């Protein structure tokens, strides 16, 4: 029971199905929360509630309105009570007086706040009012790396530039194989346009491989131009060192290994050519320095996706997605002029 106003004239009831402990076979039990509200405050914020929330009749107590899913499998999906509470508390008390526990909800409930707002058209479909709430929630929950996949969506819809950049950077470096979005709610339609999320991150992943391959392969191409007798042994020993670290051939390793793991392996690279008498400059190169530079360039290559840059460079109509991301890839030039979260900073 949540009392949002002592002079309430309506009750919004949320019946939730709560997951029981995994060892309990009985599955889900319903859990009821009653919100005592002022009808007019809700009705003015949502056409759905205006049309459906009953009026109190003279001589009767406040009517009870059971909030059910309407768009998404109406009979199966019930709204989450904490997500409903976030909206109702905001509408009744304003952004400055939200109860503390709304800042401690898990990320999936943040998705539910977005889903509930969209489902019932609260604040006429706008998230702007709750934006300060999300920013504070983000501060207090510090981006946990394991949750990056779930955080990109709320950071995007609440327009949190720093969070979106960190989450997308983390995903590009720490996922193996094709990156997919993970929606932790039953609002299945909530997801990001592939252009701004999975497509962009997978393009970034591909680019990381290109950079690392170019850096590690360049020295081999030099060996092919050498004429000394020891060049073959040097080339074999160099590649063999990479193979033994399980970092080579990159094309194969990268299919099932995250870039962060490959970079960790390369950090252990140590190789000195067997020859000490070769007068070719190629065999005398500092191979450790070559790999160190490759590591450095690859780990600096992608800073995450910047909401401000993305907004400035909307795709033109005749651009394919691929063109768009090539055009927008933050590699060349100064990208972060006017961006809220500077691109050069790496805080992971
Ligand atoms: Zn040589
Ligand atoms: Zn930017």
CSV table of N, CA and C and ligand atoms in Angstrom, one decimal, residues 165 305-310 312 330 335-343, ligand 2:
chain,number,residue,atom,x,y,z
A,165,UNK,N,28.1,6.1,-23.7
A,165,UNK,CA,29.5,5.9,-24.2
A,165,UNK,C,30.2,4.8,-23.5
A,305,UNK,N,30.1,5.1,-28.2
A,305,UNK,CA,29.3,5.9,-29.1
A,305,UNK,C,28.8,7.1,-28.4
A,306,UNK,N,28.9,8.3,-29.1
A,306,UNK,CA,28.6,9.5,-28.5
A,306,UNK,C,27.2,10.0,-29.0
A,307,UNK,N,26.3,10.2,-28.0
A,307,UNK,CA,24.9,10.6,-28.4
A,307,UNK,C,24.9,12.0,-29.1
A,308,UNK,N,25.8,12.9,-28.6
A,308,UNK,CA,25.9,14.2,-29.2
A,308,UNK,C,26.4,14.2,-30.7
A,309,UNK,N,27.4,13.4,-30.9
A,309,UNK,CA,27.9,13.3,-32.3
A,309,UNK,C,26.8,12.6,-33.2
A,310,UNK,N,26.1,11.6,-32.6
A,310,UNK,CA,25.1,10.9,-33.4
A,310,UNK,C,24.0,11.8,-33.8
A,312,UNK,N,24.3,15.1,-34.2
A,312,UNK,CA,24.7,16.1,-35.1
A,312,UNK,C,24.8,15.5,-36.5
A,330,UNK,N,34.2,7.4,-35.2
A,330,UNK,CA,35.0,8.4,-34.6
A,330,UNK,C,36.5,8.1,-34.6
A,335,UNK,N,36.3,15.0,-32.7
A,335,UNK,CA,34.9,14.6,-32.7
A,335,UNK,C,34.2,15.2,-31.5
A,336,UNK,N,34.9,15.6,-30.5
A,336,UNK,CA,34.1,15.8,-29.3
A,336,UNK,C,33.9,17.3,-29.0
A,337,UNK,N,34.0,18.2,-30.0
A,337,UNK,CA,33.7,19.6,-29.8
A,337,UNK,C,32.2,19.7,-29.4
A,338,UNK,N,31.9,20.2,-28.3
A,338,UNK,CA,30.5,20.4,-27.9
A,338,UNK,C,29.9,19.2,-27.4
A,339,UNK,N,30.6,18.1,-27.2
A,339,UNK,CA,30.0,16.9,-26.7
A,339,UNK,C,30.1,16.9,-25.1
A,340,UNK,N,29.0,16.4,-24.5
A,340,UNK,CA,29.0,16.5,-23.0
A,340,UNK,C,30.1,15.6,-22.4
A,341,UNK,N,30.4,14.5,-23.0
A,341,UNK,CA,31.4,13.6,-22.4
A,341,UNK,C,32.5,13.5,-23.3
A,342,UNK,N,33.7,14.1,-23.0
A,342,UNK,CA,34.8,14.1,-23.9
A,342,UNK,C,35.2,12.8,-24.4
A,343,UNK,N,35.5,12.6,-25.7
A,343,UNK,CA,35.9,11.3,-26.2
A,343,UNK,C,37.2,10.8,-25.8
B,2,LIG,ZN1,30.7,13.4,-29.5
